[in-house]
Short mmCIF file of N, CA and C in Angstrom, two decimals:
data_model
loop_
_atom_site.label_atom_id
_atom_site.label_comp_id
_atom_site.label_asym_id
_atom_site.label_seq_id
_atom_site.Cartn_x
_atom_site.Cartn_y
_atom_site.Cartn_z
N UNK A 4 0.82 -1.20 0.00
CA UNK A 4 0.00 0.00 0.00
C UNK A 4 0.87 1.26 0.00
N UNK A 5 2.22 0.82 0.44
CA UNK A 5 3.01 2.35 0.75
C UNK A 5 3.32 2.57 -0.84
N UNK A 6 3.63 1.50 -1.52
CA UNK A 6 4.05 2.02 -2.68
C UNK A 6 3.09 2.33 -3.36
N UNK A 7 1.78 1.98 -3.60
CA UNK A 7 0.62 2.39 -4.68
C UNK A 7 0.45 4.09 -4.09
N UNK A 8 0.82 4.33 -3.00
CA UNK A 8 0.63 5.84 -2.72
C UNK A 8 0.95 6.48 -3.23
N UNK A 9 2.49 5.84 -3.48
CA UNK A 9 3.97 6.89 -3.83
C UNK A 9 4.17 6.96 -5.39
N UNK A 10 3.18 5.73 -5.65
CA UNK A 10 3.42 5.55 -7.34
C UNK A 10 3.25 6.70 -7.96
N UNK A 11 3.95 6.77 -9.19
CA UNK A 11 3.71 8.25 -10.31
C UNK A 11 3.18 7.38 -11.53
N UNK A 12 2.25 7.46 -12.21
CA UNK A 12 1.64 6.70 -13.05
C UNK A 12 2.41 6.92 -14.53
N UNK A 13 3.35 8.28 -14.33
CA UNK A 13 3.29 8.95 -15.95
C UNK A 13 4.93 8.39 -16.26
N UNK A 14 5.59 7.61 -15.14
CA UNK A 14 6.69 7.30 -14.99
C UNK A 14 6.79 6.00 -15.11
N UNK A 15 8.09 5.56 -15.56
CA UNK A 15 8.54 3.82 -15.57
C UNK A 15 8.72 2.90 -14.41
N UNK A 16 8.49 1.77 -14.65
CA UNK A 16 8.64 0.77 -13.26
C UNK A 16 10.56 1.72 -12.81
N UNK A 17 11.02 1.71 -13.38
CA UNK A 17 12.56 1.58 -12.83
C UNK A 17 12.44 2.98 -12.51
N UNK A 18 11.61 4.36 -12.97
CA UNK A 18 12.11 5.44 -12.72
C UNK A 18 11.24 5.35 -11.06
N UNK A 19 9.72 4.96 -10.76
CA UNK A 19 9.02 4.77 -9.51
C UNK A 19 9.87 4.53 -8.66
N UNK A 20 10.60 2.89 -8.71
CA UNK A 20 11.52 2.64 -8.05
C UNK A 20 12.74 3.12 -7.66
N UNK A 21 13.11 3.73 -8.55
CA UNK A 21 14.35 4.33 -7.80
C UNK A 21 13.95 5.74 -7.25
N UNK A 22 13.26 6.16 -7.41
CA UNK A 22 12.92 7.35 -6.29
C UNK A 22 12.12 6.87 -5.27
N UNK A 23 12.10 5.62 -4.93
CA UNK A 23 11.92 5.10 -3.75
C UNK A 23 12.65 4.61 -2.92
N UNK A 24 13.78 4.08 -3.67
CA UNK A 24 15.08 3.65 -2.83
C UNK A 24 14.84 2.15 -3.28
N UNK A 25 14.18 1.84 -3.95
CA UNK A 25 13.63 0.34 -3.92
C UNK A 25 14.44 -0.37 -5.07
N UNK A 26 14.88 -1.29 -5.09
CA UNK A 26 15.65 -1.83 -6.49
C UNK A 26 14.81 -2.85 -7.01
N UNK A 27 15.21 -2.40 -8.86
CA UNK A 27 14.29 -3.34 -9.85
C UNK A 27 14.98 -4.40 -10.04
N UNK A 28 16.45 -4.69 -9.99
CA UNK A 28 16.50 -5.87 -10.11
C UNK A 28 17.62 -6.32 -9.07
N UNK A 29 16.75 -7.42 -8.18
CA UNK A 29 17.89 -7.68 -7.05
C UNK A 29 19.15 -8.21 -7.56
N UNK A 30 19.68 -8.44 -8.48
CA UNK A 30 21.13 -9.09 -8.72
C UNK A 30 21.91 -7.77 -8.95
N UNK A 31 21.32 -6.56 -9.45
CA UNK A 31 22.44 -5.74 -9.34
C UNK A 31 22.07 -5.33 -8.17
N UNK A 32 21.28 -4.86 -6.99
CA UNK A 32 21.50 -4.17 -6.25
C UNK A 32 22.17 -5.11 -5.19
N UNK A 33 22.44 -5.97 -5.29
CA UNK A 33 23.06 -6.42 -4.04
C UNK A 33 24.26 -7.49 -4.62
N UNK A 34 25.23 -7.13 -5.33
CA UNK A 34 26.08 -7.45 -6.07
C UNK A 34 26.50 -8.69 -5.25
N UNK A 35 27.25 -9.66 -6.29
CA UNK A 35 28.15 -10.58 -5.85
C UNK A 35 29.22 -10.87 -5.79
N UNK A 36 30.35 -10.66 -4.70
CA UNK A 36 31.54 -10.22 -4.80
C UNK A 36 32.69 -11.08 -5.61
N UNK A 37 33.58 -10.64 -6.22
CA UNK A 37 34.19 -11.01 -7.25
C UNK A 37 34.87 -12.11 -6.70
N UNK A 38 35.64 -12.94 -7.14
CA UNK A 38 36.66 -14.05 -6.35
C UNK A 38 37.30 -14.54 -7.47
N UNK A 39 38.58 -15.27 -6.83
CA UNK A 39 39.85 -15.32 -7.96
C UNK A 39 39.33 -17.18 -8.35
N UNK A 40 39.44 -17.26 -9.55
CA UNK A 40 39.12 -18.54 -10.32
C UNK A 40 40.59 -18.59 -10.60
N UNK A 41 41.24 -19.79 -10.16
CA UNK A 41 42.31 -20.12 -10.11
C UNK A 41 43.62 -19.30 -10.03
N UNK A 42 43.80 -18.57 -9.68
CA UNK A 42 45.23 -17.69 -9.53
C UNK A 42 44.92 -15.94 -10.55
N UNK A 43 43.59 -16.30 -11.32
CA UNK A 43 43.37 -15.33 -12.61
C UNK A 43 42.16 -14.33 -11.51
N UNK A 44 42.68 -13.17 -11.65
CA UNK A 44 41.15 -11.99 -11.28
C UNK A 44 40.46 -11.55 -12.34
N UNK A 45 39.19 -12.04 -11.73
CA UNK A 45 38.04 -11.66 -13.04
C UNK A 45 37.69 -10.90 -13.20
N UNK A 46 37.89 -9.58 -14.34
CA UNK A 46 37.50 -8.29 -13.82
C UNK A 46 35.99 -7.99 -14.20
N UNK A 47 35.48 -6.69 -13.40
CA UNK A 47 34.35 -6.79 -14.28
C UNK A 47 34.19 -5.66 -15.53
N UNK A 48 32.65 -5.74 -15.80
CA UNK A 48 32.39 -5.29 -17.61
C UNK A 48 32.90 -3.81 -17.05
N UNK A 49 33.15 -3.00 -15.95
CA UNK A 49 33.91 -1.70 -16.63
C UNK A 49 32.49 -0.68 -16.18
N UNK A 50 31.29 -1.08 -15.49
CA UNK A 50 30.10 -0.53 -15.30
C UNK A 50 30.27 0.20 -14.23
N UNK A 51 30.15 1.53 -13.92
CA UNK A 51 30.02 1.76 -12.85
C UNK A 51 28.34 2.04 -11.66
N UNK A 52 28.11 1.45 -10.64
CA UNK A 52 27.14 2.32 -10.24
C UNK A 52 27.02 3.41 -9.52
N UNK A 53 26.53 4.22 -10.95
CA UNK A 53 26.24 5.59 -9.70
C UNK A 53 25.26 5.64 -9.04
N UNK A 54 25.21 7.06 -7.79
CA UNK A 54 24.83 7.28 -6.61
C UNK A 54 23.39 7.87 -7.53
N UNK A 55 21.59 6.92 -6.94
CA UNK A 55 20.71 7.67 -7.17
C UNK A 55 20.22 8.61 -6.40
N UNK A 56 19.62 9.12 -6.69
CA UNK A 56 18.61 10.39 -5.77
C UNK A 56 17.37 9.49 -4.98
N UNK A 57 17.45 9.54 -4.00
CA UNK A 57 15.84 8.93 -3.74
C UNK A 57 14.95 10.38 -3.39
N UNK A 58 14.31 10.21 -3.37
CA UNK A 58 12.70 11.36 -3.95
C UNK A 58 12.12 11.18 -2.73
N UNK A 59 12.21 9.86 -2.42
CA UNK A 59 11.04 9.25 -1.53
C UNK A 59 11.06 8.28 -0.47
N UNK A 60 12.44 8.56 0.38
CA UNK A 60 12.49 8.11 1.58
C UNK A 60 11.69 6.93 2.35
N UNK A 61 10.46 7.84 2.65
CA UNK A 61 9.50 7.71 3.49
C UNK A 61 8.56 6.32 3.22
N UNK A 62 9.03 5.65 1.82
CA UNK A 62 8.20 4.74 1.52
C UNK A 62 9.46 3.54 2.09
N UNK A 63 10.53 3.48 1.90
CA UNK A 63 11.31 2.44 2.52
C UNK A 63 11.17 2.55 4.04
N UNK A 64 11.26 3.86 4.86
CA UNK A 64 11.25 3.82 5.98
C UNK A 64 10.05 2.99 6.21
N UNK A 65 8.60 3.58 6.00
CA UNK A 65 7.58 2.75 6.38
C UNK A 65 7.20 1.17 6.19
N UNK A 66 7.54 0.77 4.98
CA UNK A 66 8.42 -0.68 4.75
C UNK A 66 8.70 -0.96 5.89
N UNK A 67 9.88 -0.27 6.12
CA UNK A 67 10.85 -1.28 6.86
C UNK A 67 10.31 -0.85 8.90
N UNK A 68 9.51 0.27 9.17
CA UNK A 68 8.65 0.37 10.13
C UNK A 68 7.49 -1.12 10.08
N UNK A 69 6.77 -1.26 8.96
CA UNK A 69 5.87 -2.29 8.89
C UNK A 69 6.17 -3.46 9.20
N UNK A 70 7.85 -3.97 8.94
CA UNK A 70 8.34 -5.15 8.82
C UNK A 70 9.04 -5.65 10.43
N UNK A 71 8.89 -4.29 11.22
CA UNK A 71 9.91 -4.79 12.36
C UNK A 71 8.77 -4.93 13.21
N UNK A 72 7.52 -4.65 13.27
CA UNK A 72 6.59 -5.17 13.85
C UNK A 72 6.23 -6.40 14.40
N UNK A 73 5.86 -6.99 15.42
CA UNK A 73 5.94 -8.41 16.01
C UNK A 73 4.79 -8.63 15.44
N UNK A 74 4.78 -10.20 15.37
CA UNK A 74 3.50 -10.70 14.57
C UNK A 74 2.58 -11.04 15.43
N UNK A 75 1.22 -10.85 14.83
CA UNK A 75 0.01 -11.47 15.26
C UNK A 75 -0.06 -12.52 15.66
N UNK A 76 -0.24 -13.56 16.66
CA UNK A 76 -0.38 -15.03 16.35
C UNK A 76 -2.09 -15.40 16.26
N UNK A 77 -2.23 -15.89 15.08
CA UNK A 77 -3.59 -16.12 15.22
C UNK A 77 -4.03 -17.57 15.26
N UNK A 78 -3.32 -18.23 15.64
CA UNK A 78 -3.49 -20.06 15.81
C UNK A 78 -4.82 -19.92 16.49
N UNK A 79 -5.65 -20.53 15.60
CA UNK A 79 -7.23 -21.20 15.94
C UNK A 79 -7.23 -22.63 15.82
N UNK A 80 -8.19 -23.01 16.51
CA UNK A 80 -8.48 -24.54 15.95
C UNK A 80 -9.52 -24.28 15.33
N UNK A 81 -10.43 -25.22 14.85
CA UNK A 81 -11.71 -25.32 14.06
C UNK A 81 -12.83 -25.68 14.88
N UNK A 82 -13.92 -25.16 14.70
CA UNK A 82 -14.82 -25.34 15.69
C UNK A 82 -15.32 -26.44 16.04
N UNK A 83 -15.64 -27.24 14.48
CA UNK A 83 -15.45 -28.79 14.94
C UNK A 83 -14.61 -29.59 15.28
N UNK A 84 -13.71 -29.34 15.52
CA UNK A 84 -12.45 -29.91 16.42
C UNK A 84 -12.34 -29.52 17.96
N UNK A 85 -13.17 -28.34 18.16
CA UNK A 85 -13.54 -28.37 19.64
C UNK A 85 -14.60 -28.89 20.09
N UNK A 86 -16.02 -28.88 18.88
CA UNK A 86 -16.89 -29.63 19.47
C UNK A 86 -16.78 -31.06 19.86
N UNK A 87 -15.86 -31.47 19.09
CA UNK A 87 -15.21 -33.08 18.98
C UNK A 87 -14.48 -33.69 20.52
N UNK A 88 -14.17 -32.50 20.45
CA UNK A 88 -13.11 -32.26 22.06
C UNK A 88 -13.74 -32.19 23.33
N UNK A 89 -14.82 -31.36 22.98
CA UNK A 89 -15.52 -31.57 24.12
C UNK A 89 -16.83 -32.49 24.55
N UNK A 90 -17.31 -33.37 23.06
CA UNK A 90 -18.55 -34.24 23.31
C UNK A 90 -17.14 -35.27 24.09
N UNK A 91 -15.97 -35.91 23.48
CA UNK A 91 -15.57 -36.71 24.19
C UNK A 91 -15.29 -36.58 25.59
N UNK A 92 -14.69 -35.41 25.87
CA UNK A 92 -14.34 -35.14 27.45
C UNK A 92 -15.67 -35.40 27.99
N UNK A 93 -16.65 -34.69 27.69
CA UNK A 93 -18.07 -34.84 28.57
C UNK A 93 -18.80 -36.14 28.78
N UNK A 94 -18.50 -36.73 27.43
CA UNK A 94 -18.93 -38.49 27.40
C UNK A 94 -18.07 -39.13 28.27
N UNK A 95 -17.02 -39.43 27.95
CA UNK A 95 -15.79 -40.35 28.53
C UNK A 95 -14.94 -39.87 29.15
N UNK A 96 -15.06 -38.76 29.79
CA UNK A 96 -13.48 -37.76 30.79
C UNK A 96 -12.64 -37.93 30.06
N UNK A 97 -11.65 -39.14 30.87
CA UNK A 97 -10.47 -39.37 30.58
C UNK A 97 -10.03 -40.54 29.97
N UNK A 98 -10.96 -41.69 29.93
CA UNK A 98 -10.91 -42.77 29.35
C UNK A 98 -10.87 -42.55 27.70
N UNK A 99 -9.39 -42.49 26.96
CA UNK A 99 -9.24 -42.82 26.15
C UNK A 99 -9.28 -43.57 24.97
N UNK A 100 -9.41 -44.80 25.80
CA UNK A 100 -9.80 -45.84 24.94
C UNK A 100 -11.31 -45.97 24.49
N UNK A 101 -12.13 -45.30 25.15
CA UNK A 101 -13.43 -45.46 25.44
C UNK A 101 -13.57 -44.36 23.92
N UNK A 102 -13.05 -43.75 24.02
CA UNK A 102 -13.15 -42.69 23.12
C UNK A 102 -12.94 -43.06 22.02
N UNK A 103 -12.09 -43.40 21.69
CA UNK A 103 -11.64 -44.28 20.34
C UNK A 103 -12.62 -45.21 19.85
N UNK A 104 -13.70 -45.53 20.42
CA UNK A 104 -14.63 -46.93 20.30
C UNK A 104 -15.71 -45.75 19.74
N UNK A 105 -16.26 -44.57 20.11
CA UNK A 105 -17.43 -43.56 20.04
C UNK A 105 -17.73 -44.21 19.12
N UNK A 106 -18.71 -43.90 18.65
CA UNK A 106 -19.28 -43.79 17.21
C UNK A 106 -19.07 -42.24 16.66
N UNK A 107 -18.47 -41.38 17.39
CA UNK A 107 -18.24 -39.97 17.07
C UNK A 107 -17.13 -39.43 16.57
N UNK A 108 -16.38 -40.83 16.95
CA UNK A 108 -15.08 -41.03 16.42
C UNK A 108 -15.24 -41.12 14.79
N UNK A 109 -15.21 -39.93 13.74
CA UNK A 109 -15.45 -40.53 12.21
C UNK A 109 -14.07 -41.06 11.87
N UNK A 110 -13.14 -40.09 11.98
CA UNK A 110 -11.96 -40.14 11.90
C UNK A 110 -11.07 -41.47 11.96
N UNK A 111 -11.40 -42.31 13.33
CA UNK A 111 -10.99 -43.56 13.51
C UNK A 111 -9.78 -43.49 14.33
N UNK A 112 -9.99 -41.88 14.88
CA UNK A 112 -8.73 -41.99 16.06
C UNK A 112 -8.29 -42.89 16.74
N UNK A 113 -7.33 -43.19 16.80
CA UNK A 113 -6.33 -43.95 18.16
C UNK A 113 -6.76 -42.80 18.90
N UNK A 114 -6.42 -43.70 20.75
CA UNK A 114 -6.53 -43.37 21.98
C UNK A 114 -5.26 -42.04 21.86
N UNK A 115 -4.63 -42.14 21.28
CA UNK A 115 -3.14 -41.40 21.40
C UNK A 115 -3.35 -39.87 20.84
N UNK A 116 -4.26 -40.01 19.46
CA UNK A 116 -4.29 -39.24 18.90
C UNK A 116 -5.38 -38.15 19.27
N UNK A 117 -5.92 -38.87 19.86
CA UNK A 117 -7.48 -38.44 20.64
C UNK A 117 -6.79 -37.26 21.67
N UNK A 118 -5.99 -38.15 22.58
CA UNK A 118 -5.14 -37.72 23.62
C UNK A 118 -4.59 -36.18 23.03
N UNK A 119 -4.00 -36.53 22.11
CA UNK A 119 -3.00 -35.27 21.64
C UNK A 119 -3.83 -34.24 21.01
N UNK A 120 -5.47 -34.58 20.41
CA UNK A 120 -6.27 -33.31 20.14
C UNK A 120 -6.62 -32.69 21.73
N UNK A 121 -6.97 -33.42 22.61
CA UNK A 121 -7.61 -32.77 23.70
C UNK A 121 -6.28 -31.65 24.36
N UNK A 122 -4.93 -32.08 23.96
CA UNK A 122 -4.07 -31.35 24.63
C UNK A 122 -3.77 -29.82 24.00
N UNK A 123 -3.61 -30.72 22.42
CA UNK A 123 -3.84 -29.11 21.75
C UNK A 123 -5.08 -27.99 22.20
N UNK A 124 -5.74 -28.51 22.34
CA UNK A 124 -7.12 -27.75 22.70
C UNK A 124 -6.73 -27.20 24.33
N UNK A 125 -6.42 -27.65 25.70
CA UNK A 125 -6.01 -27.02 26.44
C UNK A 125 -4.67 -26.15 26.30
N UNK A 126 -3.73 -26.19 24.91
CA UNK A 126 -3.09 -25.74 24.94
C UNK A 126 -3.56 -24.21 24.46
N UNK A 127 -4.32 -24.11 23.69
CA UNK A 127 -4.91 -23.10 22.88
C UNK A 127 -5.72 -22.03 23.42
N UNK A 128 -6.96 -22.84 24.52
CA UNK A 128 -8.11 -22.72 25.16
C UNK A 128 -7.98 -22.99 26.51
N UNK A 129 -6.47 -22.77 27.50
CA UNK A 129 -6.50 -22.87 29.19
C UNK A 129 -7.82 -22.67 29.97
N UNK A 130 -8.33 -20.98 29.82
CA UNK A 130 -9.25 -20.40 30.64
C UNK A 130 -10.72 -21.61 30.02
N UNK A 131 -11.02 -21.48 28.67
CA UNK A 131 -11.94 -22.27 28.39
C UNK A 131 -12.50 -23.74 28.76
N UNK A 132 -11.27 -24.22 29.12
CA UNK A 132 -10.96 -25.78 29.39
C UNK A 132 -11.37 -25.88 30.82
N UNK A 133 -10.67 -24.85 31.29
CA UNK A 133 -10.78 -24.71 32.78
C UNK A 133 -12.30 -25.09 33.42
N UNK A 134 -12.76 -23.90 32.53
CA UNK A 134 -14.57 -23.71 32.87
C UNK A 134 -15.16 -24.74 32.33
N UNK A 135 -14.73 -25.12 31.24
CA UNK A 135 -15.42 -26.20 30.68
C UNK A 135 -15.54 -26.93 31.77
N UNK A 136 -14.15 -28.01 31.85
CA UNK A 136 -14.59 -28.76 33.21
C UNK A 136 -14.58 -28.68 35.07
N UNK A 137 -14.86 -27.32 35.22
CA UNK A 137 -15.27 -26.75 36.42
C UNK A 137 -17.11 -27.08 35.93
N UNK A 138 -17.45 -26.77 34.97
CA UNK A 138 -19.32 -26.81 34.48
C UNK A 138 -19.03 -28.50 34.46
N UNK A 139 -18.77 -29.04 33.75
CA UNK A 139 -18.80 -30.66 34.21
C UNK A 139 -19.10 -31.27 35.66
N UNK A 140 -17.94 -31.00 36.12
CA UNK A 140 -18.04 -31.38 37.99
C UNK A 140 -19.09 -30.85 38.35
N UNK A 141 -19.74 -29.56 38.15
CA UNK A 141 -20.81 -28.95 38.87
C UNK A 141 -21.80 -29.36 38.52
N UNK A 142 -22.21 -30.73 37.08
CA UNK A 142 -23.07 -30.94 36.97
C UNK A 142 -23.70 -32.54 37.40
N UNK A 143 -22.07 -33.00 37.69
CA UNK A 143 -21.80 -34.20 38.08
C UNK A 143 -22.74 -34.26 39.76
N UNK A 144 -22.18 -33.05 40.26
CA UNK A 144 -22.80 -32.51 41.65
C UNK A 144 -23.64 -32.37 41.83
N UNK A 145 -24.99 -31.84 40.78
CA UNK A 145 -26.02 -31.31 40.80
C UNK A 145 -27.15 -32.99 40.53
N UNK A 146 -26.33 -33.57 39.81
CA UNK A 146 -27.14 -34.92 39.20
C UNK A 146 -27.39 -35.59 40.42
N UNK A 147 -25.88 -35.88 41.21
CA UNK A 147 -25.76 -36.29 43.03
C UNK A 147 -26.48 -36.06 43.97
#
């Protein structure tokens, strides 16, 4: 978006870019340093690069403002993967194996694998899990 701002429409990809500071083609702007092939120095074609003008600062700075930013983490599970999570906990607690037998089981989970969704899910969902089965026990209590 910083650059569609800064764009000049009446101008070339290479002239936009370089009054942005931005390079059109990464192999020259970030050269590769020469090295001796057997005892011989390879010189080069004789090109020099000169020093451009940038115009436009403010679009690399903000770039590179945008980029040092810490990331979002947005790890979700899927909702049917919690509903899944929680008919078993509520059916079978902790009995694993029991779980694996469901008929809710489509999947055909192993006990293991079962195991390792319910963990992801407290890993994701602590406070949720929590309440979840704090409302379990209390209903276990209430049935009593």
């Amino acid at each position: 978006s910083h650059i569609r701002h800064a764009w000049d429409p009446t101008k070339s990809v290479a002239q936009n870019l370089a009054e942005m500071g931005l390079a059109e083609d990464p192999n020259k702007a970030v050269p590769i340093p020469k090295k001796k092939l057997l005892g011989m120095e390879v010189e080069s074609d004789g090109r020099e690069q000169g020093k451009k003008i940038v115009r436009k600062p403010y679009v690399v700075n903000e770039m590179e403002y945008e980029a040092s930013l810490p990331e979002k983490k947005s790890n979700t599970l899927s909702r049917d993967l919690i509903d899944y999570v929680r008919y078993m906990i509520q059916n079978h607690g902790e009995n694993y194996k029991e779980m694996a037998r469901d008929e809710k089981n489509y999947y055909q989970d192993t006990p293991k694998q079962i195991k390792r969704k319910i963990n992801v899910y407290k890993n994701f969902y602590p406070e949720e899990y929590k309440d979840f089965i704090a409302s379990l026990k209390q209903e276990k209590m209430d049935v009593q």
